[in-house]
PDB file of C-alpha atoms in Angstrom:
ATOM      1  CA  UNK A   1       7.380  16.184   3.948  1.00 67.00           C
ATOM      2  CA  UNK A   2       6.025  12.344   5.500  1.00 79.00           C
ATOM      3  CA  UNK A   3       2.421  13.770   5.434  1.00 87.00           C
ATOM      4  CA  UNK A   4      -0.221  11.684   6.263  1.00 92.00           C
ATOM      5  CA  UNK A   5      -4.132  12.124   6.480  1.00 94.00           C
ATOM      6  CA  UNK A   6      -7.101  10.268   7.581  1.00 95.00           C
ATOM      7  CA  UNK A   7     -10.790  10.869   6.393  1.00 96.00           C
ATOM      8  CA  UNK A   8     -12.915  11.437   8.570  1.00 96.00           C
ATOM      9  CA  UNK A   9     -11.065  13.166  11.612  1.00 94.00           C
ATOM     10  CA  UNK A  10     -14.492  11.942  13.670  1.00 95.00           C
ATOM     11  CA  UNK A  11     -18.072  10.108  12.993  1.00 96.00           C
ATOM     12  CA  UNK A  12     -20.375   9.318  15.016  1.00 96.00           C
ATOM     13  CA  UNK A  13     -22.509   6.192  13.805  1.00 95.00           C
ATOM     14  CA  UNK A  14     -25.751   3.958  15.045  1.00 96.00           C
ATOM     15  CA  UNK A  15     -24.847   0.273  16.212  1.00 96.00           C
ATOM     16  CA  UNK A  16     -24.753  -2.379  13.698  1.00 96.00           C
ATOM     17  CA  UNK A  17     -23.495   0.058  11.140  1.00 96.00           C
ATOM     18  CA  UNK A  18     -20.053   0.182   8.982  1.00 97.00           C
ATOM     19  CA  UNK A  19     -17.905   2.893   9.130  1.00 97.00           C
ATOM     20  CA  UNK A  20     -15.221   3.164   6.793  1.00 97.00           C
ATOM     21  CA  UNK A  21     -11.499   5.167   7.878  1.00 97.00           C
ATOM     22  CA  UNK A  22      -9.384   6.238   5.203  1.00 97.00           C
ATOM     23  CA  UNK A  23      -5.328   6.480   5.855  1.00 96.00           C
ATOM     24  CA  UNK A  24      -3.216   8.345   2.988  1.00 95.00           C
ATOM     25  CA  UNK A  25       0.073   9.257   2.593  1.00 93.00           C
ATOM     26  CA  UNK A  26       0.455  12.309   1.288  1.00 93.00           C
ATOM     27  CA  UNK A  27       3.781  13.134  -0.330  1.00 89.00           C
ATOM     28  CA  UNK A  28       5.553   9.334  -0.248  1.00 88.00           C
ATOM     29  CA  UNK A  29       4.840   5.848  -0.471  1.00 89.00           C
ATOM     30  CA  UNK A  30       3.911   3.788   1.963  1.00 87.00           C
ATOM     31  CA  UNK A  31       4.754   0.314   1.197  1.00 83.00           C
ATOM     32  CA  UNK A  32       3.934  -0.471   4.938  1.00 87.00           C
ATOM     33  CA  UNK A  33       0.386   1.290   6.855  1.00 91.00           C
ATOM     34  CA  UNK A  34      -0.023   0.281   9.938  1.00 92.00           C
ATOM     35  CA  UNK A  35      -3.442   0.932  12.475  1.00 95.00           C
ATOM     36  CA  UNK A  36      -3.327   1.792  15.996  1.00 94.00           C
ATOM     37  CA  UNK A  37      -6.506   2.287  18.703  1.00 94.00           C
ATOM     38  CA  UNK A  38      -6.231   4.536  21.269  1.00 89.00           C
ATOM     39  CA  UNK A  39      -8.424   4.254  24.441  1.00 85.00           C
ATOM     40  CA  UNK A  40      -8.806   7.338  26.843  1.00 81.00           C
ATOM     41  CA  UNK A  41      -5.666   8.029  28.505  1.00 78.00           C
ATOM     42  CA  UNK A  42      -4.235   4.600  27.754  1.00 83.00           C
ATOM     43  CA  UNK A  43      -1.386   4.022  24.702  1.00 85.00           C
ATOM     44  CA  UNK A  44      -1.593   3.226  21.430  1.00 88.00           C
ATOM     45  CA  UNK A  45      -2.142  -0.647  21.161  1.00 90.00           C
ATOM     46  CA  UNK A  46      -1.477  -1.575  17.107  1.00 91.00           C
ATOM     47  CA  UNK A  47      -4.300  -3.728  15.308  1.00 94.00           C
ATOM     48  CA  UNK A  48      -3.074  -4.676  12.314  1.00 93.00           C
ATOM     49  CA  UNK A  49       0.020  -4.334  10.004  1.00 90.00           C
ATOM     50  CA  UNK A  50      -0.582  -3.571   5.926  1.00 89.00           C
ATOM     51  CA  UNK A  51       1.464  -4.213   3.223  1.00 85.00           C
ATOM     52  CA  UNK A  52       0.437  -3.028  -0.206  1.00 82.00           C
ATOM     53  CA  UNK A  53      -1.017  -5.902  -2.173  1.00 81.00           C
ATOM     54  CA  UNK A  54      -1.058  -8.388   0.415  1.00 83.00           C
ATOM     55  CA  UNK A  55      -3.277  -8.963   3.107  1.00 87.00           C
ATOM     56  CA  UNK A  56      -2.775  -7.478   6.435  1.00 91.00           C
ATOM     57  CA  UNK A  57      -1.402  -9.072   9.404  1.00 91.00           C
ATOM     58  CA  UNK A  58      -3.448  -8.785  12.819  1.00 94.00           C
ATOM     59  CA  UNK A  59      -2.246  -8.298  16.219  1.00 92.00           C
ATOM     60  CA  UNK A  60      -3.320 -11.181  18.672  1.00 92.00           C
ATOM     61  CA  UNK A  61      -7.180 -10.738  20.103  1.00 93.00           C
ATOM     62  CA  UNK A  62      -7.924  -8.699  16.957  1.00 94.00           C
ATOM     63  CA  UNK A  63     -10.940  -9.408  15.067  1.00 93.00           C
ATOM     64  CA  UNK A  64      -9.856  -9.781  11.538  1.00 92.00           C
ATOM     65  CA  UNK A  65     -14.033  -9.812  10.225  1.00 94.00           C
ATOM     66  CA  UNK A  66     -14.349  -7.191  11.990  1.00 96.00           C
ATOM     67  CA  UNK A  67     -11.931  -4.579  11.016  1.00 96.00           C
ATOM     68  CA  UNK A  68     -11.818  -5.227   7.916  1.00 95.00           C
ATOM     69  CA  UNK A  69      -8.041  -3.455   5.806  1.00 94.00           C
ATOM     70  CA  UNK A  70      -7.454  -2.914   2.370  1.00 90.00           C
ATOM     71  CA  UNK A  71      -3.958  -1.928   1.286  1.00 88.00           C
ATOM     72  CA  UNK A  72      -5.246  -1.666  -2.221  1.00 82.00           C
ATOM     73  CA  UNK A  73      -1.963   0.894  -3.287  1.00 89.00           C
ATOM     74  CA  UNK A  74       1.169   2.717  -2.302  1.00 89.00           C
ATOM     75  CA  UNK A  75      -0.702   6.024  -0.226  1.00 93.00           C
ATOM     76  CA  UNK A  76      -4.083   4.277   0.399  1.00 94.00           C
ATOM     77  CA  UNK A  77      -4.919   2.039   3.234  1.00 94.00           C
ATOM     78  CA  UNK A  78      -8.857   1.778   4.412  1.00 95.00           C
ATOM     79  CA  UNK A  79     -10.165   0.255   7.964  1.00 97.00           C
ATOM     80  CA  UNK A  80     -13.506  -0.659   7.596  1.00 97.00           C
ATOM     81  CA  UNK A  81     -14.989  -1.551  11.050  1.00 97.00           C
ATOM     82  CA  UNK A  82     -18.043  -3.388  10.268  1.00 96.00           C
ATOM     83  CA  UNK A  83     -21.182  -4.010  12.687  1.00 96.00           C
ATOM     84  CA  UNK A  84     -20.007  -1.580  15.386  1.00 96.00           C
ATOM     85  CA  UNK A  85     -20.980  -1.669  18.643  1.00 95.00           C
ATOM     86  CA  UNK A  86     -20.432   1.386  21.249  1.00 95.00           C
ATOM     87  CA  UNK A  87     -17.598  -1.006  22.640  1.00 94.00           C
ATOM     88  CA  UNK A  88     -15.708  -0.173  19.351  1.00 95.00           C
ATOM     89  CA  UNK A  89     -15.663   3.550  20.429  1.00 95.00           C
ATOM     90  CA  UNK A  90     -12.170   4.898  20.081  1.00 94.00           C
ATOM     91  CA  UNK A  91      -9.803   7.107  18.947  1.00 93.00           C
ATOM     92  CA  UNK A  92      -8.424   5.013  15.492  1.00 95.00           C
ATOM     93  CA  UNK A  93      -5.243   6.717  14.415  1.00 94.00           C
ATOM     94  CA  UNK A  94      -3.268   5.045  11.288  1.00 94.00           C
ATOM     95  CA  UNK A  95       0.980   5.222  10.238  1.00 92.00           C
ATOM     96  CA  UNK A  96       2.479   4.744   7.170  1.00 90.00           C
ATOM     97  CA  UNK A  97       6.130   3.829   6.493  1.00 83.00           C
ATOM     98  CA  UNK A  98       8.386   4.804   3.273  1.00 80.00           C
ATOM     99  CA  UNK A  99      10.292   1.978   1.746  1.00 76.00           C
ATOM    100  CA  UNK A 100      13.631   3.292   3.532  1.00 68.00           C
ATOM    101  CA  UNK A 101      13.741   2.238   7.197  1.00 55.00           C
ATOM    102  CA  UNK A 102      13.279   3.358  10.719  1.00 60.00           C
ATOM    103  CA  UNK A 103       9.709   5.949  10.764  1.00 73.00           C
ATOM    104  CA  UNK A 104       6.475   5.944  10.946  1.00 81.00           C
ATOM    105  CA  UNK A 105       4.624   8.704  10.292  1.00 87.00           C
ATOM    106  CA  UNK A 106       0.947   8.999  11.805  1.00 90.00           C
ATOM    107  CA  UNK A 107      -2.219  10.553  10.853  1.00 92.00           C
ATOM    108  CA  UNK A 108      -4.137  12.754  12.978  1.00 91.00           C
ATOM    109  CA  UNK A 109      -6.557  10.060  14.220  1.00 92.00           C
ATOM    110  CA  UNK A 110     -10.045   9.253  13.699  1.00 95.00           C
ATOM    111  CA  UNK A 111     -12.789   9.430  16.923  1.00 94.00           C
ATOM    112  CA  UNK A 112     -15.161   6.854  16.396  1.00 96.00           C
ATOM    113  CA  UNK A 113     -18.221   7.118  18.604  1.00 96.00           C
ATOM    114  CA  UNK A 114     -20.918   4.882  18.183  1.00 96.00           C
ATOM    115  CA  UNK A 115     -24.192   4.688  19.983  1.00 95.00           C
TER     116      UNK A 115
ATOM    117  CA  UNK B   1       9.723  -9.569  22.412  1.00 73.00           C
ATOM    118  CA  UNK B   2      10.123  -5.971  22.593  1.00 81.00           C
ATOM    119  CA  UNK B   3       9.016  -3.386  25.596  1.00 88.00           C
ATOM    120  CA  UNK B   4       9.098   0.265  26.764  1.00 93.00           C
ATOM    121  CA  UNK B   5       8.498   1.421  30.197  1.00 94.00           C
ATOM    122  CA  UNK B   6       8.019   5.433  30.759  1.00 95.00           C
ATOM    123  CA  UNK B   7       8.821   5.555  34.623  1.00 90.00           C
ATOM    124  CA  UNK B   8       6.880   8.540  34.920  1.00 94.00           C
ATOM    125  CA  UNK B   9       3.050   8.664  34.495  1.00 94.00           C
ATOM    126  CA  UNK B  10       2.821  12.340  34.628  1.00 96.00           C
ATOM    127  CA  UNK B  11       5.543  15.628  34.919  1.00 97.00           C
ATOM    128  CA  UNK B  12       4.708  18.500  36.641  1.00 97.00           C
ATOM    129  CA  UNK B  13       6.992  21.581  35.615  1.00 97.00           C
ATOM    130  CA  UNK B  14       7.030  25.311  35.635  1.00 97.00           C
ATOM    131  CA  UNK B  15       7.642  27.397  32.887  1.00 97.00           C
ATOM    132  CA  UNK B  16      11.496  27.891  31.959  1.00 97.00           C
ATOM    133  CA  UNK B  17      12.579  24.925  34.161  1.00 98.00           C
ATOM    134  CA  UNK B  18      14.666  22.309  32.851  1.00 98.00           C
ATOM    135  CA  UNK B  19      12.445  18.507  32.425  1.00 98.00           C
ATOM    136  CA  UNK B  20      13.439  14.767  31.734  1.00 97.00           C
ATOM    137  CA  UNK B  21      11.260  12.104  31.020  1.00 98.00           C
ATOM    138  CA  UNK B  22      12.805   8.748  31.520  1.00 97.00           C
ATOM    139  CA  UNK B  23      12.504   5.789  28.965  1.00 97.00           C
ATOM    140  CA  UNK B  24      13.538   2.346  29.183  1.00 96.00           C
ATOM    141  CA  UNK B  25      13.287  -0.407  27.027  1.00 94.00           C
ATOM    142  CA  UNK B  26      14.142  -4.340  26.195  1.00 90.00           C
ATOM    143  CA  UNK B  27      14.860  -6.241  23.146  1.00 81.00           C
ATOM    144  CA  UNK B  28      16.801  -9.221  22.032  1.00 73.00           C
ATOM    145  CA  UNK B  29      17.995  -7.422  18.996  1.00 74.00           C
ATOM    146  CA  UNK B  30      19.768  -3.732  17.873  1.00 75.00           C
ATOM    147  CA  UNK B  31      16.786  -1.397  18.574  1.00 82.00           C
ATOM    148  CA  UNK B  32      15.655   1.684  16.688  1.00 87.00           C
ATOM    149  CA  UNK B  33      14.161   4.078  19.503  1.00 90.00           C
ATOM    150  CA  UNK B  34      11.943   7.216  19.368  1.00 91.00           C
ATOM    151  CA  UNK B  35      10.017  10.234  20.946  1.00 95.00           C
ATOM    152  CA  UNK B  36       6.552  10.828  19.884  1.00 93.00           C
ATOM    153  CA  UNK B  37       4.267  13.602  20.632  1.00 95.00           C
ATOM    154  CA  UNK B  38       0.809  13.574  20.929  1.00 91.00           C
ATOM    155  CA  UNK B  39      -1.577  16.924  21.927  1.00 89.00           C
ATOM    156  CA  UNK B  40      -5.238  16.616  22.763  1.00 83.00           C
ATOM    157  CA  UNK B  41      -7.378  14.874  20.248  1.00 76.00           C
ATOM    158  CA  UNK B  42      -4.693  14.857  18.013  1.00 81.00           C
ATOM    159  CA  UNK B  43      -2.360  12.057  16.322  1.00 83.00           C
ATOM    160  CA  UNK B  44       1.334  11.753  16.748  1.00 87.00           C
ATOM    161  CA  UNK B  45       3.967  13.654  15.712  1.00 90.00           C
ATOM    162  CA  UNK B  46       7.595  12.751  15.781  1.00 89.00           C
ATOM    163  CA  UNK B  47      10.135  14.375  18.246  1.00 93.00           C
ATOM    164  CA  UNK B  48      13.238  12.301  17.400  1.00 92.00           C
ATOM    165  CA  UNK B  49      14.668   9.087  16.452  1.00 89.00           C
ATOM    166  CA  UNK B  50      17.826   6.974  16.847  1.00 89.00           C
ATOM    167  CA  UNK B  51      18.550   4.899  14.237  1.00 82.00           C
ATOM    168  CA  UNK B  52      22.537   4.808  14.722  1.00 81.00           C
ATOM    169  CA  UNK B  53      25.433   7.247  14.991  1.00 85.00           C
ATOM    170  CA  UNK B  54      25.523   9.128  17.451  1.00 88.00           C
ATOM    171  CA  UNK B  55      23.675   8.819  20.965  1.00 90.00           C
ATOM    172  CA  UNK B  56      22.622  12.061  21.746  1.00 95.00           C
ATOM    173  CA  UNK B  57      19.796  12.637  19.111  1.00 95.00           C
ATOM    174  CA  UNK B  58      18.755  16.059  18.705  1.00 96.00           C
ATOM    175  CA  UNK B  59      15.375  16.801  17.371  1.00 94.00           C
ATOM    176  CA  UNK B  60      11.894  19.571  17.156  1.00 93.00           C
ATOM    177  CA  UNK B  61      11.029  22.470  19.485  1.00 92.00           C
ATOM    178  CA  UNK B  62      14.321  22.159  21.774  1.00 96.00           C
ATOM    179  CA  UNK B  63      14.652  18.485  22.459  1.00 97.00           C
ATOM    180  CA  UNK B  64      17.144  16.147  22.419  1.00 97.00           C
ATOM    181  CA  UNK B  65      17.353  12.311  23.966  1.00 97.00           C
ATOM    182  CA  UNK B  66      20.440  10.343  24.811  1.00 95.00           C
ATOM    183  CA  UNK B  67      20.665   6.556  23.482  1.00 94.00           C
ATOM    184  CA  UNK B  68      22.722   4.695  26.237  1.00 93.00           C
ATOM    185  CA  UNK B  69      23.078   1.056  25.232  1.00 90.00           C
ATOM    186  CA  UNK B  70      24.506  -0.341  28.483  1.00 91.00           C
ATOM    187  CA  UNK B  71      21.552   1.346  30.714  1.00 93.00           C
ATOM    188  CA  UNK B  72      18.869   0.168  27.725  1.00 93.00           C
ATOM    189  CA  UNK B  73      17.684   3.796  28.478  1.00 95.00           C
ATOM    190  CA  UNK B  74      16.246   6.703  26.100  1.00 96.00           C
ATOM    191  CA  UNK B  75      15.278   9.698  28.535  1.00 97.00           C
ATOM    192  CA  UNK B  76      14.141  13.105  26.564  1.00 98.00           C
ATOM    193  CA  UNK B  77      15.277  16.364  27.516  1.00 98.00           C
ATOM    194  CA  UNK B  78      14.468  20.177  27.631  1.00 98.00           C
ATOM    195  CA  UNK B  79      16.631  22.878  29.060  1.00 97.00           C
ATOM    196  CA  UNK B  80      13.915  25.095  29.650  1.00 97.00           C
ATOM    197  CA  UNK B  81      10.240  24.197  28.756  1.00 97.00           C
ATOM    198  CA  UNK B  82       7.016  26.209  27.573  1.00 97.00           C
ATOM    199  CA  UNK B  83       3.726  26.113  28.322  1.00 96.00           C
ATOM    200  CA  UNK B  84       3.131  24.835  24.511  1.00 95.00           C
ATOM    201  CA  UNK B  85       4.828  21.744  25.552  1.00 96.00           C
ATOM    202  CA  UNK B  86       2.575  20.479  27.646  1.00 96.00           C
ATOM    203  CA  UNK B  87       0.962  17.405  25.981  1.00 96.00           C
ATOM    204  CA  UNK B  88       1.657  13.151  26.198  1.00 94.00           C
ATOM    205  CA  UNK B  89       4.870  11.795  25.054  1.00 96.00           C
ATOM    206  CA  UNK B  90       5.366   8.382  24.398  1.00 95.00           C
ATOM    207  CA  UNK B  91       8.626   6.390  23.373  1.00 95.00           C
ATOM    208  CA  UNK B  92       8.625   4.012  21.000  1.00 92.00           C
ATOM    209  CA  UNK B  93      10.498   1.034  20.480  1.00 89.00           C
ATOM    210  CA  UNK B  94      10.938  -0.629  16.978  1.00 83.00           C
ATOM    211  CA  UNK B  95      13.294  -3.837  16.131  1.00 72.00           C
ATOM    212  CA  UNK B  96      15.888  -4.572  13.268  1.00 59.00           C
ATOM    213  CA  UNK B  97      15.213  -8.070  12.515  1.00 47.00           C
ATOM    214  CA  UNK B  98      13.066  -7.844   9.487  1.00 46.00           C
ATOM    215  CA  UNK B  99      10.180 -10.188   8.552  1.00 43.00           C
ATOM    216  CA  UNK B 100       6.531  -9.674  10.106  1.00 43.00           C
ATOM    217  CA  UNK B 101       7.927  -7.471  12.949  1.00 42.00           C
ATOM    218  CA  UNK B 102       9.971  -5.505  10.973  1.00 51.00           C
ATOM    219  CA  UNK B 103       9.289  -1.965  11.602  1.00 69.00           C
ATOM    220  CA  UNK B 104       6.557  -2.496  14.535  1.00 79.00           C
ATOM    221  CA  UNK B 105       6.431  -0.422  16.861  1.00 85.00           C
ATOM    222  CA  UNK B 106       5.990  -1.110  20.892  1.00 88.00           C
ATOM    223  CA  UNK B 107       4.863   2.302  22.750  1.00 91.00           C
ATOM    224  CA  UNK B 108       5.220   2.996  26.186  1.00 93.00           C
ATOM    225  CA  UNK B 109       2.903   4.195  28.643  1.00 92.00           C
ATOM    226  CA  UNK B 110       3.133   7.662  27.940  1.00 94.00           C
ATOM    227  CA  UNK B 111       4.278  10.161  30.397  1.00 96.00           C
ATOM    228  CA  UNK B 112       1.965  13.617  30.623  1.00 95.00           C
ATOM    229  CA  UNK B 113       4.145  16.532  30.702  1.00 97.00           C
ATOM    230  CA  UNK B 114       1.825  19.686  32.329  1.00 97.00           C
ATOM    231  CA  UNK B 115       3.750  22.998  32.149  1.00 97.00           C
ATOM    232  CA  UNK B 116       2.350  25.532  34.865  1.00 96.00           C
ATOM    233  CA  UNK B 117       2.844  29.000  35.109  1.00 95.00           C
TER     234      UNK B 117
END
């Protein structure tokens, strides 16, 4: 059980394009998703927090127009990051939390390359 | 304000031999504390957790961690490793308090655990 997927596991796009990354959760709800970058050897450092229904809540130096989240239900949560630049180049890996307390339970990541 | 250092940057073992990695953390409030794995190119996958109960928190493929409040400390132990368990961990730090930081979670460093021959 606490499966959760992300579509696409990599893409490789041109600068100034979109790129949408889809977050599910699998076998539970997620009333909270949350999304994470990961830069080469370096930690997870969390972007954004999503509730479903409500709009998300950003970690400080975060570009809310830029990565754009939609929480739109209970096992869906989408990061669009819009206009990206080969700066934005990183591994993108999502968690979603069940209404009881305590875990999150990640995806496998995303690797975003963009040239 | 929440934070988790992992003393240890990297782990050198051999096969069969016993390894800790160390994990220490500080918060205001009661803590819920975890070990997260993470192989090559891959997301995370969950170890163990404490959420309350008892301190020594057994969980996956042979580990087990030890919660001790007064030394803010959450080290992760194997009696005897494999070469499949050579990957990043990181520990993970989440508060209690509810609201906007309610179930966020602060990661360490990571500590790279390399299992020779």
């Amino acid at each position: 059980g606490a499966v959760v997927s992300q579509h696409p596991s990599w893409v490789i796009c041109k600068s100034g394009t979109s790129v949408k990354i889809e977050c599910r959760s699998l076998d539970f709800q997620a009333t909270t998703m949350f999304w994470y970058r990961q830069f080469p050897k370096q930690s997870l450092m969390l972007m954004a927090t999503s509730n479903e229904g409500s709009k998300a809540t950003y970690e400080q130096g975060v570009e809310k127009d830029k990565f754009l989240i939609n929480h739109a239900s209970l096992t869906l949560s989408t990061l669009t990051v819009t206009s990206a630049h080969p700066e934005d180049s990183s591994f993108y890996i999502c968690s979603a939390s069940p209404p009881t307390r305590g875990t999150q339970y990640f995806g496998p990541g995303t690797r975003l390359t963009v040239l | 304000a929440q934070s988790v250092t992992q003393l240890d940057s990297q782990v050198p073992v051999f096969e069969e031999a016993p390894v800790e990695l160390r994990c220490n953390y500080s918060s205001s409030v009661s803590v819920y504390l975890f070990w997260y794995v993470q192989y090559p190119n891959q997301g995370l996958q969950l170890l163990l957790k404490y959420l309350s109960g008892s301190t020594l928190v057994k969980g996956i493929n042979g580990f087990e961690a030890e919660f001790n409040k007064s030394q803010t400390s959450f080290h992760l132990r194997k009696p005897s490793v494999h070469i499949s368990d050579t990957a990043e961990y990181f520990c993970a730090v989440s508060d209690d308090a509810g609201g906007t930081s309610y179930g966020k979670l602060t990661f360490g460093q990571g500590t790279i655990l390399t299992v020779h021959p």
